[in-house]
PDB file of C-alpha atoms in Angstrom:
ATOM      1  CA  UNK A  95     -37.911  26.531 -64.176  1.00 93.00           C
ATOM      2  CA  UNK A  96     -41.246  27.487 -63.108  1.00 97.00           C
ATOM      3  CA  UNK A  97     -40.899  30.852 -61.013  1.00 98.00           C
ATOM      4  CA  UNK A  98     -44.391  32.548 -59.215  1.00 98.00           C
ATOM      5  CA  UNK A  99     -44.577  36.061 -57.980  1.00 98.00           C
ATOM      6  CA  UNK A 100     -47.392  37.523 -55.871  1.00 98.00           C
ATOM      7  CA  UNK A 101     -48.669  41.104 -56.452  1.00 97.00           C
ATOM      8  CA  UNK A 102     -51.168  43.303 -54.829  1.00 96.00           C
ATOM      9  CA  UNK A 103     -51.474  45.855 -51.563  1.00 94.00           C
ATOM     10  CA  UNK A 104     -49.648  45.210 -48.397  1.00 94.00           C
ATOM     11  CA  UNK A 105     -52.216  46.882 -46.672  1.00 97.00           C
ATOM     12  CA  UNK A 106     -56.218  47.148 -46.901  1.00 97.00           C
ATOM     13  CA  UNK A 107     -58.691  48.628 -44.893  1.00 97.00           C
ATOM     14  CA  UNK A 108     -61.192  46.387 -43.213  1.00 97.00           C
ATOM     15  CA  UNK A 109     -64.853  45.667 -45.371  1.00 97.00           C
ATOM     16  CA  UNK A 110     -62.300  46.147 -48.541  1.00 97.00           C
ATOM     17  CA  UNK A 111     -61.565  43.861 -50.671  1.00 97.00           C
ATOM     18  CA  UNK A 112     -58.462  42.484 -51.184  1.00 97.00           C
ATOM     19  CA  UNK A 113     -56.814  41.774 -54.745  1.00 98.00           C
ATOM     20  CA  UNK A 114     -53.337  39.865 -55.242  1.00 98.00           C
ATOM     21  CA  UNK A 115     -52.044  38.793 -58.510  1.00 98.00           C
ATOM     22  CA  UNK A 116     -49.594  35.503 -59.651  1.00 98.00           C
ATOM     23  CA  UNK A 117     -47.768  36.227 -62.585  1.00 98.00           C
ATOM     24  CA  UNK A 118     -46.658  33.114 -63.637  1.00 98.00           C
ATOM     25  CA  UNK A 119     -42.705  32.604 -65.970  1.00 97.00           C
ATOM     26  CA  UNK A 120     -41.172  29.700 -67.279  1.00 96.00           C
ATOM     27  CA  UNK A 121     -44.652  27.781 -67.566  1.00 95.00           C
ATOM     28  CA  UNK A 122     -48.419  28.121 -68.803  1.00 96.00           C
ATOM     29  CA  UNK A 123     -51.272  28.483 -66.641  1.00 97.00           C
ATOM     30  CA  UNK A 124     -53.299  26.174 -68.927  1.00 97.00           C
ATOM     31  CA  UNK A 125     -50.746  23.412 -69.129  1.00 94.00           C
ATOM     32  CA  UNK A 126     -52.587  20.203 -68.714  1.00 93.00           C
ATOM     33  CA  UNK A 127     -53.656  18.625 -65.394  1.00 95.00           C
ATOM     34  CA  UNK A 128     -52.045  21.552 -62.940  1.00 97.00           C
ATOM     35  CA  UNK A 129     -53.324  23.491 -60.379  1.00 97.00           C
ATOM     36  CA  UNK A 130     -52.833  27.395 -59.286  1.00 98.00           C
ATOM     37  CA  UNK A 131     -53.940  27.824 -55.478  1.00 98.00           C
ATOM     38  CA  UNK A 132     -54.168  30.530 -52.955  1.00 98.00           C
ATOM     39  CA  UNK A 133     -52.755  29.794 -49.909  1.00 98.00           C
ATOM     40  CA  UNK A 134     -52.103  31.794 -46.674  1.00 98.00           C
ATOM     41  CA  UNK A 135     -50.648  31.539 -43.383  1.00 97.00           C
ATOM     42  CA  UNK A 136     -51.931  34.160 -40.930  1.00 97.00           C
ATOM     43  CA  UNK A 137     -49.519  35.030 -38.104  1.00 96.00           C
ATOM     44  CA  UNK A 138     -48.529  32.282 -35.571  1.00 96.00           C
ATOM     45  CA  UNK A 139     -50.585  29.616 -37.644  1.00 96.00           C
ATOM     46  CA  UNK A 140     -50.608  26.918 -40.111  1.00 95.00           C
ATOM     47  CA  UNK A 141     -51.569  26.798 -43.574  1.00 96.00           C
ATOM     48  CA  UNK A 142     -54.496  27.436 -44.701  1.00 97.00           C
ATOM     49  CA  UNK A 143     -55.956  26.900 -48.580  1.00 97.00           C
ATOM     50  CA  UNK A 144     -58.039  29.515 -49.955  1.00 97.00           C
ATOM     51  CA  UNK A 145     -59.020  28.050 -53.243  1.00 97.00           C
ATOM     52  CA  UNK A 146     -57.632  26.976 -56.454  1.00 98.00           C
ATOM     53  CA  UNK A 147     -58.052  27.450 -60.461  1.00 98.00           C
ATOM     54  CA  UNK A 148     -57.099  24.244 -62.604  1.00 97.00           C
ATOM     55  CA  UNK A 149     -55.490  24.974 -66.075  1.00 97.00           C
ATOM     56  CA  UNK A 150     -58.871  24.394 -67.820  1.00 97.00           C
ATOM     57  CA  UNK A 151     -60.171  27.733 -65.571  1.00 97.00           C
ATOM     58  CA  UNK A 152     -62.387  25.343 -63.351  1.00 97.00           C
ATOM     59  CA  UNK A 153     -62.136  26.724 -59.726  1.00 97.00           C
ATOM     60  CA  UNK A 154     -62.266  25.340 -56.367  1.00 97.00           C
ATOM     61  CA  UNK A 155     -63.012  26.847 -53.257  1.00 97.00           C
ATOM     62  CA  UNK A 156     -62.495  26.041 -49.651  1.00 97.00           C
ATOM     63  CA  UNK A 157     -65.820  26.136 -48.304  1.00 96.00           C
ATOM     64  CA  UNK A 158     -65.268  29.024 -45.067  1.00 95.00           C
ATOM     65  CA  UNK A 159     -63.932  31.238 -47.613  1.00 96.00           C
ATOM     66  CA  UNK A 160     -65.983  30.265 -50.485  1.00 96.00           C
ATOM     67  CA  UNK A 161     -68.673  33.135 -50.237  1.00 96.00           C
ATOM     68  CA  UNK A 162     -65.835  35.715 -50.058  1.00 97.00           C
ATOM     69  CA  UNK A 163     -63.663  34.162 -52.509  1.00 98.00           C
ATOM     70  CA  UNK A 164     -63.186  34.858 -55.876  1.00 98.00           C
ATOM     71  CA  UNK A 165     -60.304  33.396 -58.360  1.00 98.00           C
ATOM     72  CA  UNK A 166     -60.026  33.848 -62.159  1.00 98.00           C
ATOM     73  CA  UNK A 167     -57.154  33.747 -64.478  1.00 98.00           C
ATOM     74  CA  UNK A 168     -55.485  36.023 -67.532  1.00 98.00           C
ATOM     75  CA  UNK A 169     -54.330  33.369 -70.052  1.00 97.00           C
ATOM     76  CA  UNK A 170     -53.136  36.128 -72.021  1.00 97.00           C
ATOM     77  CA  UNK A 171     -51.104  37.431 -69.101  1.00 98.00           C
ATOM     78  CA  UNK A 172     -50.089  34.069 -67.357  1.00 98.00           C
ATOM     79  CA  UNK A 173     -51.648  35.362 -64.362  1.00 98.00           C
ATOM     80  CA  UNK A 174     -54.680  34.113 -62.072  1.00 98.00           C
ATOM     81  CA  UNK A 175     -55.959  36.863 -59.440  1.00 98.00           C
ATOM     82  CA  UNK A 176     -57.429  36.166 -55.699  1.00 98.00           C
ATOM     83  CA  UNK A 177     -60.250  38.704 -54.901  1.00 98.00           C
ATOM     84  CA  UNK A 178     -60.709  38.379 -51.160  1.00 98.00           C
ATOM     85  CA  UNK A 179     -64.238  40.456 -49.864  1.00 97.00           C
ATOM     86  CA  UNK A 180     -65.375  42.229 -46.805  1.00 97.00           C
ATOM     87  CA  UNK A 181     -61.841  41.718 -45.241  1.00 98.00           C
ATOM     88  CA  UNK A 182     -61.281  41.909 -41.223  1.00 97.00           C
ATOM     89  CA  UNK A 183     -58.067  42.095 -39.236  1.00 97.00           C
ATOM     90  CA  UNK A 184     -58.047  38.583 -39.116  1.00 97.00           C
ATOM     91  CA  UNK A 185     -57.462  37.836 -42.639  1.00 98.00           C
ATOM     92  CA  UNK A 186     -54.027  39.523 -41.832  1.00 98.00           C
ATOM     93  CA  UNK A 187     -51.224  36.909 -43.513  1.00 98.00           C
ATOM     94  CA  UNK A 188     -48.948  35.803 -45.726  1.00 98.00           C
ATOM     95  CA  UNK A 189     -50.466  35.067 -48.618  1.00 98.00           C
ATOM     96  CA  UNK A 190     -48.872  32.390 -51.301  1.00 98.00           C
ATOM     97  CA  UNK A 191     -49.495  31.074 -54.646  1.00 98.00           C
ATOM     98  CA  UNK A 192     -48.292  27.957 -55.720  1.00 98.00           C
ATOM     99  CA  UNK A 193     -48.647  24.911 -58.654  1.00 97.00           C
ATOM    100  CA  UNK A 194     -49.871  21.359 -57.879  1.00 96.00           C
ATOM    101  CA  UNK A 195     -51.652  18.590 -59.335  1.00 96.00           C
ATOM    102  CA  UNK A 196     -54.404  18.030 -57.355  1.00 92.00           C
ATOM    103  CA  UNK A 197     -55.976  20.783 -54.705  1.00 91.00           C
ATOM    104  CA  UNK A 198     -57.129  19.824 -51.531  1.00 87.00           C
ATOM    105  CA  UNK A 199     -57.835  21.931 -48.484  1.00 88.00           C
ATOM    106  CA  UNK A 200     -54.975  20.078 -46.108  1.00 88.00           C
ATOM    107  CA  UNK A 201     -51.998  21.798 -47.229  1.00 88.00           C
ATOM    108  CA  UNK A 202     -48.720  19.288 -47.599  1.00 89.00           C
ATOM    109  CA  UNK A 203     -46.041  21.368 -48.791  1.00 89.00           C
ATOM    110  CA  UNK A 204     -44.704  18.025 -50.597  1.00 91.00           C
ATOM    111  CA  UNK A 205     -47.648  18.743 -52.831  1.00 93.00           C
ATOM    112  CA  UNK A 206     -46.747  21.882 -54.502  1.00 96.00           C
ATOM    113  CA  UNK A 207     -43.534  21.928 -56.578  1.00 95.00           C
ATOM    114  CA  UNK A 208     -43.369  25.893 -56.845  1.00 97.00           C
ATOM    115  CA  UNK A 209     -44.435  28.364 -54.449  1.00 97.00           C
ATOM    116  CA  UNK A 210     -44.212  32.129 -55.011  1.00 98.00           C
ATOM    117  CA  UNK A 211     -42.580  33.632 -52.224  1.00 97.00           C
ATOM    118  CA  UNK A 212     -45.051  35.235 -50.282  1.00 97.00           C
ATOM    119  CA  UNK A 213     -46.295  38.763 -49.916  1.00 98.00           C
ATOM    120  CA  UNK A 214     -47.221  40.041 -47.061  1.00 98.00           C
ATOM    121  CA  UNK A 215     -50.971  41.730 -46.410  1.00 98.00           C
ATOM    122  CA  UNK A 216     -52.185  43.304 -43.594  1.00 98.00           C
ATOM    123  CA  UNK A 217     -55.806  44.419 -42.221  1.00 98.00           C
ATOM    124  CA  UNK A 218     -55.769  47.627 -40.934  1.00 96.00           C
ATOM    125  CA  UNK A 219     -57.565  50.729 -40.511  1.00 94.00           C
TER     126      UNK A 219
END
């Protein structure tokens, strides 16, 4: 059983940058052909895909957040990190890791066999 936990701040100040961690049990990270995305859901809305990091360490990006965006990975660790810059209120959300074997930027939960549960970050001065 593949299990994903999120890690980082609940709370960061606005023009920070924001840094959450998936540590990653019961799997590798570099286990052929899957994907480890970033995903958030900001309050009242939908889904949204950040970016992803395949299990060779190639990354994907969506393209709004893809000059503030930053993913990379611990094989050591079984970990892969989000590093979210110059953050505003409005990156306030849920945010999500999760496994798949493909990545694109329409989220379909059917996609993703393992989610972490979700850890809540807010933008705030």
């Amino acid at each position: 059983q593949v299990q994903l936990q999120e890690s980082g701040p609940g709370l960061v100040k606005p023009s920070q940058t924001l840094s959450l961690t998936c540590t990653v049990s019961g799997g590798s990270i570099t286990t052929n052909y899957y994907y480890w995305s970033w995903i958030r859901q900001p309050p009242g809305k939908g889904l949204e895909w950040m970016g992803a990091i395949d299990y060779r360490g190639s990354t994907y990006y969506s393209p709004s957040l893809r000059s503030r965006t930053s993913i990379s990975r611990d094989t050591s660790k079984n970990q892969f990190t989000l590093q979210l810059n110059s953050v505003t209120p409005e990156d306030t959300a849920v945010y999500y890791c999760a496994r798949s074997r493909a990545v694109d930027i329409v989220v379909v939960r059917k996609e993703y066999d393992y989610w972490g549960q979700g850890t809540q970050v807010t933008v705030s001065s």
